[in-house]
Amino acid sequence: MKLLQIAELPAGSAGTVRIPIQGAALCAGFPSPADDFLEGALELPRWLAPNPPATFAWNISGDSMRGAGIFDRDLAVADRSLKPSNGSIVVAIVDGTMSLKRLVIEGNVARLAFDNPDLPAFAVEDLIEGEIWGVVRFSIRWHVARAGLVR
Amino acid sequence: MSRAIALIDGNSFYCSCERVFDPKLARVPVIVLSNNDGCAIARTAEAKALGIKMGDPWFKIRQQCQREGVRVFSSNYTLYGDMSARTNAVYRDFSPAVEIYSIDESFLDLSDVRNRDRVALARDLRSTVRAWTGIPTCVGIGPTKTLAKLADHVAKTIPDLDGVCDLTDPVAYDHWLCRISVAEVWGIGRASLAKLMGLGIDTVADLRDLDPRPVRKAMTVVGERIIYELRGLACLPLELLPAQRKGCAVTRSFSRRITERETLEQAVATHATRLGEKLRRGGLGTTHVSVFYHTSEHDRGDPMRSVSTTVTLPEATNDTLALIKAAQVGVTRTWREALGDRPWRYSKAGVVTTDLKLLDDAPRALIGQLDRERSAPLMAAMDACNARFGRGAVVPARAGLTEKRTWSTKFEMRSPRYTTRVGELPTAHA
C-alpha cells in the first residue's frame, strides 16, 4: 500500500509537459471512442523532451550497452524526430526485435553495434539488416534500492 | 488565394498504432476488435486481402484468423487516444487551423499555402507524421471538406498517387470526379444512394451536375449542400472548437449477463462516476439523470425487460456522489425481483443526461441546495489522483474497485498501454 500526500498532487507547473499534450483531443465530428480511456501521459520536463509528440520511453533489458552507460532495467527515452548520426544510441528493429544499439558509420557503411567491452568486437550487424526506430535522447536509471520514506 | 482544406487520416489507424511498438506485426494481417471483443473494427491491408470485413463478428472469423495467422487485438483506446493526440500535435505544426474530426481524421486549413506548394506540403506532412509517430497516413486536398474527403478516398485507393490527392487542381478534379462512384461521397447513406441510383446517378460528377433545388426535396438540405460542396462552394466551415455538449451518455454492454441487483447498482454507479468526470471536464452540470438497463434482444426465449427512469436533482450538479445517489434512486424505483426461477438477464445499462448547462450559470436551488463549496475540491482531488495515478486509482466505494468488477467491458487481447503507463512501457533488448 502506497501513501501519497494530496498536497503533492497538482503537477500543473509550467515546467512539465505531457507527452503529448492531452485533452485537446475533443472531436468535432465523432465523439472519440478513446474518450473514456484517456490517461495522463508520462510527464517529462520540456527541457528533456523538446518534441513531445515524437518522444517515447522504452524499458531496457540486457547489458550489451554498458559502454554507453545504459544498463539492464534502465529507461531509455527515444526521440523519433532526431536524425541518427555516427555514434547515436538508437532503438532499432533487428530480426523483428526491438534492440538498443550504437550506430556506427564508417565511410559508406552503417552498422548497429553493441557497446560492451565484455562482448566480442564482431558482435555488430550491417544496418541493412535493421531499421532505426528512434534516437535515444537520454536514459534514466534508478538508484533507490527500497523506496522507504524518512519520517 | 483560394480556399483549400486537407483531410489527413491514419491508414488502418488502430492497427498502425499496434504496429508502431511491435515489429513482429509488420507485413502480417492484423485486426482490432470492438468493445467486449465483439467484431472487427480495424484491419490492415493484409487482413482485408483475406476477406475480413469491417464489422465481422469475432466468433465468426475466429477460426479463419487462427488458421491464417491473423494477429488479433482488443481495442486499446488508451494507446489509440494518445497516438491520435501525437499525430494532431504534428498537424498543428503545419497548419494553424486543425479540426479533429474523429480519432483518426483531421481537417487542416491550407488556404494560406500557395496552390503549387500544397502537394509538396502534404507529402512533407505525411513523412513527418510517419517519422515522428510511426503512423502512416493519406492526405486529400480540396476546396471544400466534402471534396477533401473525396480526395482522401482517392489517395487511399490509388497506390500510384503515393498517398496524396489534390482536387484543388482542376485537371485532377475533372479526372477523378467522373471516375468515382457516388457511393464514396461523404454524407451519402444507403437510402440516398438508392434514390440516386434510381435517378441514374452513378459517378460523383453526375451528382455534382444535378440541379440542387429538386434534390432538396428528395434528400433534404443535406443533399443540396453536398452538391454545392462538390462544386467547390464551401458550406461546411472548419469546426475548430467543439460545440458545447447538450447531452451526455455513459452506456456499456456488460461482459456477461447480470441478474443481481448489487452488480447492477455497481455498474450504474460506475457509469455515474464517469458521467461526473465528463461533466466536470466541460464545467457542465445537470439537473436530471436518466438510468436505463435492459436484457438482450439476442437472448431469444428469455424473459425480456427494458426499463428507464429519470431522476430529478434539486439543482444542477456534476458531483459524482450526487449523481451516484440519483442513479441508485433510479435503480430502486425500477428494480423487480424475478417471480419464478427465470430472472431477467440484463445485458446493458447506462446513465444519460440531456439538459447540460454551464455549472457556473445554473441557478441555485432555494430548497435542498447541494454543498458545492465542499464537493468541488473533493471532486478536483479525485480527478487529480485519477489523472496522475491512472484511471480508477480513486473510485467511490459504490462503484467498486476497477479490478474487482466482474461485468466490465472485456479487452482480453489488449496490448500494453505503451505510452501512458510506466509499468507497461515497451521493451528494447540491449
Coordinates of C-alpha atoms in Angstrom, one line a residue:
Chain A
M1 CA 0.0 0.0 0.0
K2 CA 1.4 3.3 -1.0
L3 CA 0.6 6.5 0.8
L4 CA 0.8 9.8 -1.1
Q5 CA 0.1 13.3 0.1
I6 CA -2.7 15.1 -1.7
A7 CA -0.7 18.3 -1.3
E8 CA 1.9 16.9 -3.7
L9 CA -0.7 16.2 -6.4
P10 CA -1.2 19.3 -8.6
A11 CA 1.5 18.9 -11.2
G12 CA 0.3 21.8 -13.4
S13 CA 3.5 23.7 -13.2
A14 CA 4.7 25.2 -16.4
G15 CA 7.9 23.2 -16.3
T16 CA 6.3 19.9 -17.2
V17 CA 4.7 18.8 -20.4
R18 CA 2.7 15.8 -21.1
I19 CA 3.7 13.5 -23.9
P20 CA 1.9 14.6 -25.9
I21 CA -0.3 17.4 -24.8
Q22 CA -3.6 15.7 -23.9
G23 CA -7.1 17.0 -23.5
A24 CA -7.3 18.8 -26.8
A25 CA -8.5 15.7 -28.5
L26 CA -12.1 16.8 -28.5
C27 CA -13.6 15.7 -31.8
A28 CA -15.9 18.0 -33.7
G29 CA -17.4 15.1 -35.8
F30 CA -17.5 11.8 -33.9
P31 CA -17.1 11.5 -30.2
S32 CA -13.8 9.8 -29.7
P33 CA -14.2 6.2 -28.6
A34 CA -10.9 6.8 -26.7
D35 CA -12.5 9.5 -24.6
D36 CA -13.3 7.1 -21.7
F37 CA -9.7 5.7 -21.7
L38 CA -7.5 8.7 -21.9
E39 CA -4.9 8.8 -19.3
G40 CA -2.4 11.5 -18.3
A41 CA 0.6 10.7 -20.4
L42 CA 4.0 10.3 -18.8
E43 CA 5.2 13.7 -17.9
L44 CA 8.7 14.9 -18.7
P45 CA 10.0 18.4 -18.4
R46 CA 10.2 20.4 -21.7
W47 CA 14.0 20.7 -21.5
L48 CA 14.3 16.9 -21.5
A49 CA 11.6 16.3 -24.1
P50 CA 11.6 19.2 -26.5
N51 CA 9.3 17.4 -29.0
P52 CA 6.6 15.6 -27.0
P53 CA 4.7 14.0 -29.9
A54 CA 7.9 12.2 -31.1
T55 CA 9.1 11.2 -27.6
F56 CA 8.6 7.6 -26.4
A57 CA 10.0 5.8 -23.3
W58 CA 11.4 2.3 -23.5
N59 CA 12.3 -0.3 -20.9
I60 CA 15.8 -1.7 -21.4
S61 CA 16.5 -5.3 -20.9
G62 CA 20.1 -6.6 -21.1
D63 CA 23.6 -5.4 -20.7
S64 CA 25.1 -5.1 -24.1
M65 CA 25.1 -1.3 -23.9
R66 CA 27.1 -0.9 -20.7
G67 CA 29.7 1.1 -22.5
A68 CA 27.1 3.7 -23.3
G69 CA 26.2 3.9 -19.6
I70 CA 22.8 2.1 -20.2
F71 CA 22.2 -0.9 -18.0
D72 CA 19.6 -3.6 -17.6
R73 CA 16.3 -2.2 -16.3
D74 CA 17.1 1.4 -17.2
L75 CA 14.6 3.5 -19.1
A76 CA 15.7 5.0 -22.5
V77 CA 13.8 7.9 -23.9
A78 CA 13.8 7.9 -27.7
D79 CA 13.0 11.0 -29.8
R80 CA 11.8 9.9 -33.3
S81 CA 12.4 13.4 -34.6
L82 CA 16.1 13.3 -34.1
K83 CA 18.3 12.4 -37.1
P84 CA 20.6 9.4 -36.4
S85 CA 24.2 10.1 -36.9
N86 CA 27.6 8.4 -36.2
G87 CA 27.7 7.4 -32.5
S88 CA 23.9 7.8 -31.9
I89 CA 22.4 5.3 -29.5
V90 CA 19.3 4.1 -31.3
V91 CA 16.3 1.9 -30.7
A92 CA 16.4 -0.3 -33.8
I93 CA 14.5 -3.2 -35.2
V94 CA 16.8 -6.1 -35.7
D95 CA 15.5 -9.5 -36.8
G96 CA 12.0 -8.4 -35.8
T97 CA 13.1 -7.5 -32.3
M98 CA 13.4 -4.1 -30.7
S99 CA 17.0 -3.6 -29.8
L100 CA 19.2 -0.9 -28.3
K101 CA 22.4 -0.3 -30.4
R102 CA 25.0 2.2 -31.2
L103 CA 25.0 3.4 -34.8
V104 CA 28.5 3.4 -36.3
I105 CA 29.0 5.0 -39.6
E106 CA 32.4 4.4 -41.3
G107 CA 32.6 5.8 -44.8
N108 CA 29.6 4.4 -46.7
V109 CA 28.9 1.6 -44.2
A110 CA 26.5 2.0 -41.4
R111 CA 26.4 -0.7 -38.7
L112 CA 24.5 -1.3 -35.5
A113 CA 27.0 -2.2 -32.8
F114 CA 26.9 -3.4 -29.2
D115 CA 28.7 -1.3 -26.7
N116 CA 30.0 -3.6 -24.0
P117 CA 33.8 -4.2 -23.6
D118 CA 33.0 -7.8 -22.4
L119 CA 31.4 -8.7 -25.7
P120 CA 33.3 -9.7 -28.7
A121 CA 34.1 -7.0 -31.2
F122 CA 32.5 -8.8 -34.1
A123 CA 29.0 -8.6 -32.5
V124 CA 27.9 -5.9 -35.0
E125 CA 25.4 -6.0 -37.8
D126 CA 25.1 -4.1 -41.0
L127 CA 22.3 -1.6 -40.9
I128 CA 20.8 -3.2 -44.0
E129 CA 19.6 -5.9 -41.6
G130 CA 17.9 -3.5 -39.3
E131 CA 15.7 -0.4 -39.3
I132 CA 16.2 2.6 -36.9
W133 CA 13.1 3.2 -34.8
G134 CA 14.2 6.2 -32.9
V135 CA 17.3 8.0 -31.5
V136 CA 17.8 7.9 -27.7
R137 CA 18.0 11.3 -26.2
F138 CA 18.7 10.3 -22.6
S139 CA 18.3 7.4 -20.3
I140 CA 17.1 7.1 -16.7
R141 CA 18.4 4.8 -14.0
W142 CA 17.0 4.3 -10.5
H143 CA 19.4 4.3 -7.7
V144 CA 16.9 3.5 -5.0
A145 CA 17.1 0.0 -3.5
R146 CA 14.0 0.2 -1.4
A147 CA 11.6 3.2 -1.5
G148 CA 11.0 3.9 2.2
L149 CA 10.4 7.4 3.5
V150 CA 12.3 9.1 6.3
R151 CA 9.8 10.4 8.8
Chain B
M1 CA -6.0 33.0 -52.7
S2 CA -8.4 30.1 -53.0
R3 CA -9.7 28.1 -50.1
A4 CA -8.0 24.7 -49.5
I5 CA -8.9 22.1 -47.0
A6 CA -6.8 19.0 -46.4
L7 CA -8.2 15.8 -44.8
I8 CA -5.5 13.7 -43.3
D9 CA -6.2 10.3 -41.8
G10 CA -4.3 7.3 -40.4
N11 CA -4.2 4.2 -42.5
S12 CA -5.8 1.3 -40.6
F13 CA -5.2 3.6 -37.6
Y14 CA -5.8 1.2 -34.7
C15 CA -3.7 -1.5 -36.4
S16 CA -1.0 1.0 -37.2
C17 CA -0.8 2.1 -33.6
E18 CA -0.2 -1.6 -32.6
R19 CA 2.5 -1.9 -35.3
V20 CA 4.5 1.1 -34.0
F21 CA 5.6 -0.8 -30.9
D22 CA 5.6 -4.4 -32.2
P23 CA 7.9 -5.0 -35.2
K24 CA 6.5 -8.6 -35.5
L25 CA 3.3 -7.1 -36.8
A26 CA 4.9 -5.7 -39.9
R27 CA 3.6 -7.2 -43.1
V28 CA 1.3 -9.7 -41.3
P29 CA -2.5 -9.4 -41.2
V30 CA -3.6 -7.5 -38.1
I31 CA -7.1 -6.8 -36.9
V32 CA -8.5 -4.9 -33.9
L33 CA -11.8 -5.8 -32.2
S34 CA -14.5 -3.6 -30.8
N35 CA -15.5 -3.4 -27.1
N36 CA -16.1 -6.8 -25.4
D37 CA -14.2 -8.2 -28.4
G38 CA -17.4 -8.1 -30.4
C39 CA -16.4 -7.5 -34.1
A40 CA -13.5 -6.4 -36.3
I41 CA -13.3 -2.6 -36.4
A42 CA -9.8 -2.1 -37.9
R43 CA -7.9 -4.2 -40.5
T44 CA -4.6 -3.9 -42.2
A45 CA -4.4 -4.3 -45.9
E46 CA -3.2 -7.9 -45.4
A47 CA -6.3 -8.7 -43.3
K48 CA -8.6 -7.1 -45.9
A49 CA -7.0 -9.2 -48.6
L50 CA -8.0 -12.3 -46.6
G51 CA -11.6 -11.2 -46.9
I52 CA -12.1 -10.0 -43.4
K53 CA -14.8 -7.3 -43.5
M54 CA -15.5 -4.3 -41.3
G55 CA -17.9 -5.4 -38.5
D56 CA -17.3 -9.2 -39.0
P57 CA -18.2 -10.7 -35.6
W58 CA -15.2 -12.2 -33.8
F59 CA -16.9 -15.6 -33.2
K60 CA -17.4 -16.0 -37.0
I61 CA -13.9 -15.2 -38.1
R62 CA -12.0 -16.6 -35.1
Q63 CA -11.1 -19.9 -36.8
Q64 CA -10.1 -18.2 -40.0
C65 CA -7.9 -15.9 -38.0
Q66 CA -6.2 -18.8 -36.2
R67 CA -5.8 -20.7 -39.5
E68 CA -4.3 -17.8 -41.4
G69 CA -2.1 -16.3 -38.7
V70 CA -4.0 -13.1 -38.3
R71 CA -2.8 -11.2 -35.2
V72 CA -5.9 -10.1 -33.2
F73 CA -6.1 -7.3 -30.6
S74 CA -8.8 -6.0 -28.3
S75 CA -9.1 -2.3 -28.7
N76 CA -6.5 -0.4 -26.7
Y77 CA -8.2 3.0 -26.7
T78 CA -5.7 4.5 -24.2
L79 CA -3.0 3.9 -26.7
Y80 CA -5.0 5.0 -29.8
G81 CA -6.1 8.2 -28.0
D82 CA -2.5 9.0 -27.1
M83 CA -1.2 8.3 -30.6
S84 CA -4.1 10.4 -32.0
A85 CA -3.1 13.3 -29.8
R86 CA 0.5 12.9 -31.1
T87 CA -0.5 13.0 -34.7
N88 CA -2.6 16.1 -34.2
A89 CA 0.3 17.8 -32.4
V90 CA 2.3 17.3 -35.6
Y91 CA -0.6 18.6 -37.8
R92 CA -0.7 21.7 -35.7
D93 CA 2.9 22.4 -36.7
F94 CA 1.8 22.5 -40.3
S95 CA -1.5 24.5 -40.1
P96 CA -2.8 26.9 -37.5
A97 CA -6.4 25.6 -38.1
V98 CA -6.9 22.0 -37.3
E99 CA -10.3 20.4 -36.8
I100 CA -10.1 17.0 -35.1
Y101 CA -12.9 15.2 -36.9
S102 CA -12.6 11.8 -35.4
I103 CA -9.9 9.8 -33.6
D104 CA -8.0 9.2 -36.9
E105 CA -9.1 12.0 -39.2
S106 CA -8.4 15.8 -39.0
F107 CA -9.2 18.7 -41.4
L108 CA -6.4 21.2 -41.9
D109 CA -6.8 24.7 -43.4
L110 CA -4.2 25.0 -46.2
S111 CA -5.7 28.2 -47.7
D112 CA -2.6 30.2 -46.9
V113 CA -0.4 27.8 -48.8
R114 CA 0.2 28.6 -52.5
N115 CA -1.6 26.2 -54.9
R116 CA 1.6 24.7 -56.3
D117 CA 3.1 24.1 -52.9
R118 CA 0.2 22.2 -51.5
V119 CA 1.1 18.7 -52.6
A120 CA 4.7 19.2 -51.5
L121 CA 3.4 20.3 -48.1
A122 CA 1.1 17.3 -47.9
R123 CA 4.0 15.0 -48.7
D124 CA 6.1 16.7 -46.1
L125 CA 3.3 16.3 -43.6
R126 CA 2.8 12.6 -44.3
S127 CA 6.5 11.8 -44.0
T128 CA 6.9 13.9 -40.8
V129 CA 4.0 12.2 -39.1
R130 CA 5.3 8.8 -40.2
A131 CA 8.8 9.6 -38.9
W132 CA 7.8 11.2 -35.6
T133 CA 4.9 9.0 -34.6
G134 CA 5.3 5.9 -36.8
I135 CA 1.7 6.3 -38.2
P136 CA 1.2 6.0 -42.0
T137 CA -1.4 8.5 -43.4
C138 CA -3.1 9.7 -46.5
V139 CA -3.9 13.3 -47.4
G140 CA -6.8 14.6 -49.6
I141 CA -6.9 18.2 -50.5
G142 CA -10.0 20.1 -51.9
P143 CA -11.6 23.5 -51.9
T144 CA -14.3 22.1 -49.6
K145 CA -14.5 19.5 -46.8
T146 CA -16.6 17.2 -49.0
L147 CA -14.0 17.3 -51.8
A148 CA -11.1 16.9 -49.3
K149 CA -12.8 13.7 -48.0
L150 CA -13.3 12.5 -51.6
A151 CA -9.6 13.3 -52.4
D152 CA -8.6 11.3 -49.4
H153 CA -10.6 8.3 -50.6
V154 CA -8.7 8.6 -54.0
A155 CA -5.4 8.9 -52.3
K156 CA -6.1 5.8 -50.3
T157 CA -7.3 3.6 -53.2
I158 CA -4.9 4.6 -55.9
P159 CA -1.4 3.5 -54.9
D160 CA 0.3 5.4 -57.7
L161 CA -0.7 8.7 -56.0
D162 CA 1.7 7.9 -53.1
G163 CA -0.9 8.9 -50.5
V164 CA -1.7 12.4 -51.7
C165 CA -4.5 13.6 -53.9
D166 CA -5.2 17.3 -54.6
L167 CA -8.6 18.1 -56.1
T168 CA -8.0 21.9 -56.0
D169 CA -6.0 21.1 -59.2
P170 CA -8.6 21.4 -62.0
V171 CA -7.0 18.6 -64.0
A172 CA -7.3 16.2 -61.1
Y173 CA -10.8 17.4 -60.3
D174 CA -12.1 16.7 -63.8
H175 CA -10.2 13.4 -64.0
W176 CA -11.4 11.9 -60.7
L177 CA -15.0 13.1 -60.3
C178 CA -16.2 11.2 -63.3
R179 CA -14.4 8.1 -62.2
I180 CA -15.5 7.7 -58.6
S181 CA -18.8 6.1 -57.6
V182 CA -21.3 8.4 -55.9
A183 CA -21.4 5.9 -53.0
E184 CA -18.0 7.3 -51.9
V185 CA -19.3 10.8 -51.3
W186 CA -19.3 11.9 -47.6
G187 CA -22.8 12.0 -46.3
I188 CA -24.4 9.8 -48.9
G189 CA -26.0 7.0 -47.0
R190 CA -27.7 3.8 -48.1
A191 CA -31.1 5.4 -48.5
S192 CA -29.9 8.3 -50.5
L193 CA -27.7 6.1 -52.6
A194 CA -30.8 4.0 -53.7
K195 CA -32.6 7.2 -54.7
L196 CA -29.6 8.5 -56.7
M197 CA -29.2 5.2 -58.5
G198 CA -32.9 5.4 -59.4
L199 CA -32.2 8.7 -61.0
G200 CA -29.4 7.2 -63.0
I201 CA -26.7 8.9 -61.0
D202 CA -23.5 6.8 -61.0
T203 CA -20.5 9.0 -60.5
V204 CA -19.7 11.9 -58.3
A205 CA -19.7 14.1 -61.4
D206 CA -23.3 13.1 -62.2
L207 CA -24.3 14.1 -58.7
R208 CA -22.4 17.4 -59.0
D209 CA -24.3 18.3 -62.1
L210 CA -27.8 17.7 -60.7
D211 CA -30.0 20.7 -60.2
P212 CA -29.7 21.2 -56.4
R213 CA -33.3 22.5 -55.8
P214 CA -35.2 19.3 -56.7
V215 CA -32.6 17.4 -54.8
R216 CA -33.6 19.3 -51.7
K217 CA -37.0 17.7 -51.9
A218 CA -35.7 14.2 -52.2
M219 CA -32.6 14.3 -50.0
T220 CA -33.3 17.3 -47.7
V221 CA -31.0 20.3 -47.3
V222 CA -28.1 17.9 -46.7
G223 CA -28.2 16.6 -50.2
E224 CA -28.4 20.1 -51.6
R225 CA -25.3 21.1 -49.5
I226 CA -23.4 18.1 -50.8
I227 CA -23.9 19.2 -54.4
Y228 CA -22.7 22.7 -53.7
E229 CA -19.7 21.3 -51.8
L230 CA -18.9 19.1 -54.8
R231 CA -19.0 22.2 -57.0
G232 CA -16.4 23.8 -54.8
L233 CA -18.7 26.1 -52.8
A234 CA -17.9 25.7 -49.2
C235 CA -21.0 25.1 -47.0
L236 CA -19.2 23.4 -44.1
P237 CA -16.8 25.5 -42.1
L238 CA -13.9 24.1 -40.1
E239 CA -15.1 23.5 -36.5
L240 CA -12.0 24.5 -34.5
L241 CA -13.8 24.5 -31.2
P242 CA -16.1 21.6 -30.4
A243 CA -19.7 22.7 -29.8
Q244 CA -20.8 22.8 -26.2
R245 CA -22.3 19.5 -25.3
K246 CA -26.1 19.4 -24.9
G247 CA -26.3 15.9 -23.5
C248 CA -24.0 13.2 -22.3
A249 CA -24.4 9.5 -22.0
V250 CA -22.4 6.7 -20.5
T251 CA -23.6 3.3 -21.6
R252 CA -21.9 -0.1 -21.6
S253 CA -22.7 -3.6 -22.5
F254 CA -21.8 -6.0 -19.7
S255 CA -19.2 -8.6 -20.4
R256 CA -21.6 -11.2 -19.0
R257 CA -25.4 -11.2 -18.3
I258 CA -26.3 -9.6 -15.0
T259 CA -29.1 -10.9 -12.7
E260 CA -28.1 -9.5 -9.3
R261 CA -29.2 -6.1 -8.1
E262 CA -25.9 -5.3 -6.3
T263 CA -24.0 -5.8 -9.6
L264 CA -26.4 -3.6 -11.5
E265 CA -26.1 -0.9 -8.8
Q266 CA -22.3 -1.1 -9.0
A267 CA -22.4 -0.8 -12.8
V268 CA -24.8 2.2 -12.7
A269 CA -22.6 3.9 -10.0
T270 CA -19.5 3.3 -12.2
H271 CA -21.3 4.9 -15.2
A272 CA -22.4 7.8 -13.0
T273 CA -18.8 8.3 -11.9
R274 CA -17.7 8.5 -15.5
L275 CA -20.6 10.9 -16.2
G276 CA -19.4 13.2 -13.4
E277 CA -15.8 13.2 -14.9
K278 CA -17.1 14.1 -18.3
L279 CA -19.3 16.9 -17.0
R280 CA -16.6 18.3 -14.9
R281 CA -14.2 18.4 -17.8
G282 CA -16.6 20.8 -19.6
G283 CA -17.5 22.7 -16.5
L284 CA -21.1 21.4 -17.1
G285 CA -23.8 20.4 -14.7
T286 CA -27.2 18.6 -15.0
T287 CA -30.4 18.5 -13.1
H288 CA -31.7 15.2 -14.5
V289 CA -30.1 11.8 -14.6
S290 CA -31.8 9.1 -16.6
V291 CA -31.0 5.5 -15.8
F292 CA -31.7 2.6 -18.1
Y293 CA -31.0 -1.1 -18.3
H294 CA -32.3 -3.9 -20.4
T295 CA -32.0 -7.6 -21.4
S296 CA -30.5 -8.5 -24.8
E297 CA -32.5 -8.9 -27.9
H298 CA -30.2 -11.8 -28.8
D299 CA -31.4 -13.9 -25.8
R300 CA -34.5 -15.3 -27.6
G301 CA -36.8 -17.2 -25.3
D302 CA -35.5 -15.5 -22.1
P303 CA -37.7 -13.1 -20.3
M304 CA -37.3 -9.6 -21.7
R305 CA -37.3 -6.4 -19.8
S306 CA -36.2 -2.9 -20.6
V307 CA -36.6 0.0 -18.1
S308 CA -35.6 3.6 -18.0
T309 CA -36.4 6.3 -15.5
T310 CA -35.4 9.9 -14.9
V311 CA -34.4 11.2 -11.5
T312 CA -34.5 14.9 -10.8
L313 CA -31.9 16.6 -8.7
P314 CA -32.6 19.7 -6.6
E315 CA -30.2 21.8 -8.6
A316 CA -27.6 21.4 -11.4
T317 CA -24.5 19.4 -10.3
N318 CA -21.5 17.4 -11.5
D319 CA -20.7 16.0 -8.2
T320 CA -20.1 12.2 -8.7
L321 CA -21.5 11.4 -5.3
A322 CA -24.8 13.3 -6.1
L323 CA -25.0 11.6 -9.5
I324 CA -24.5 8.2 -8.0
K325 CA -27.2 8.8 -5.4
A326 CA -29.6 9.8 -8.2
A327 CA -28.6 6.7 -10.2
Q328 CA -29.3 4.5 -7.3
V329 CA -32.7 6.1 -6.8
G330 CA -33.3 5.2 -10.4
V331 CA -32.5 1.5 -9.8
T332 CA -34.5 1.4 -6.6
R333 CA -37.5 2.7 -8.4
T334 CA -37.4 0.2 -11.3
W335 CA -35.8 -3.0 -9.9
R336 CA -38.1 -6.0 -9.8
E337 CA -37.2 -9.4 -8.3
A338 CA -38.0 -12.2 -10.6
L339 CA -41.1 -14.1 -9.7
G340 CA -40.1 -17.6 -10.9
D341 CA -36.8 -19.2 -11.3
R342 CA -36.0 -17.3 -14.5
P343 CA -34.5 -14.0 -13.6
W344 CA -34.1 -11.2 -16.1
R345 CA -30.6 -11.4 -17.5
Y346 CA -29.5 -7.8 -18.2
S347 CA -27.0 -7.1 -20.9
K348 CA -26.6 -3.4 -20.8
A349 CA -27.0 -0.4 -18.6
G350 CA -26.4 3.3 -18.8
V351 CA -26.9 6.8 -17.4
V352 CA -27.9 9.7 -19.7
T353 CA -28.4 13.4 -19.3
T354 CA -29.9 15.7 -21.8
D355 CA -30.1 19.1 -20.2
L356 CA -26.5 20.1 -19.7
K357 CA -25.7 23.7 -18.7
L358 CA -22.6 25.5 -17.6
L359 CA -22.5 24.9 -13.9
D360 CA -21.5 28.5 -13.1
D361 CA -24.5 29.8 -14.9
A362 CA -27.0 27.4 -13.4
P363 CA -29.5 28.9 -10.9
R364 CA -29.1 27.7 -7.3
A365 CA -31.9 25.9 -5.6
L366 CA -33.8 27.6 -2.8
I367 CA -34.6 24.3 -1.1
G368 CA -32.3 21.3 -1.0
Q369 CA -29.2 23.1 -2.2
L370 CA -26.2 20.8 -2.7
D371 CA -23.0 21.6 -1.0
R372 CA -20.9 22.8 -4.0
E373 CA -18.3 24.5 -1.9
R374 CA -17.2 21.2 -0.4
S375 CA -17.9 19.0 -3.3
A376 CA -15.8 20.9 -5.8
P377 CA -12.4 20.5 -4.1
L378 CA -13.2 16.8 -3.3
M379 CA -14.1 16.1 -7.0
A380 CA -11.0 18.1 -8.1
A381 CA -8.8 16.0 -5.8
M382 CA -10.4 12.8 -7.1
D383 CA -9.8 13.8 -10.7
A384 CA -6.2 14.8 -10.0
C385 CA -5.5 11.4 -8.4
N386 CA -7.0 9.6 -11.3
A387 CA -5.1 11.7 -13.8
R388 CA -1.9 11.2 -12.1
F389 CA -2.1 7.5 -10.9
G390 CA -4.2 6.2 -13.8
R391 CA -7.9 5.8 -14.3
G392 CA -9.7 4.1 -11.4
A393 CA -7.0 4.9 -8.8
V394 CA -9.7 6.6 -6.7
V395 CA -13.3 5.4 -7.0
P396 CA -16.4 5.9 -4.9
A397 CA -17.0 2.7 -2.9
R398 CA -20.3 2.3 -4.6
A399 CA -18.6 1.8 -7.9
G400 CA -16.3 -0.9 -6.6
L401 CA -12.6 -1.3 -7.3
T402 CA -11.9 -1.5 -11.0
E403 CA -10.1 -4.8 -10.9
K404 CA -12.9 -6.4 -8.8
R405 CA -15.7 -5.6 -11.2
T406 CA -16.9 -8.8 -12.8
W407 CA -19.0 -7.2 -15.5
S408 CA -16.8 -4.5 -17.1
T409 CA -16.1 -4.5 -20.8
K410 CA -13.7 -7.2 -21.8
F411 CA -10.4 -6.5 -23.5
E412 CA -8.8 -9.9 -23.3
M413 CA -6.3 -9.5 -26.1
R414 CA -5.3 -5.9 -25.4
S415 CA -1.8 -4.8 -26.0
P416 CA 0.1 -2.9 -23.3
R417 CA -0.7 0.8 -22.8
Y418 CA 2.8 1.5 -24.2
T419 CA 2.8 5.3 -23.9
T420 CA 0.9 6.2 -20.7
R421 CA 1.8 3.6 -18.1
V422 CA 5.3 3.3 -16.7
G423 CA 4.6 -0.4 -15.9
E424 CA 3.6 -1.1 -19.5
L425 CA 6.4 0.6 -21.5
P426 CA 7.7 -1.4 -24.4
T427 CA 11.0 -3.2 -24.0
A428 CA 14.1 -2.9 -26.2
H429 CA 16.8 -5.5 -25.8
A430 CA 20.3 -4.5 -25.2

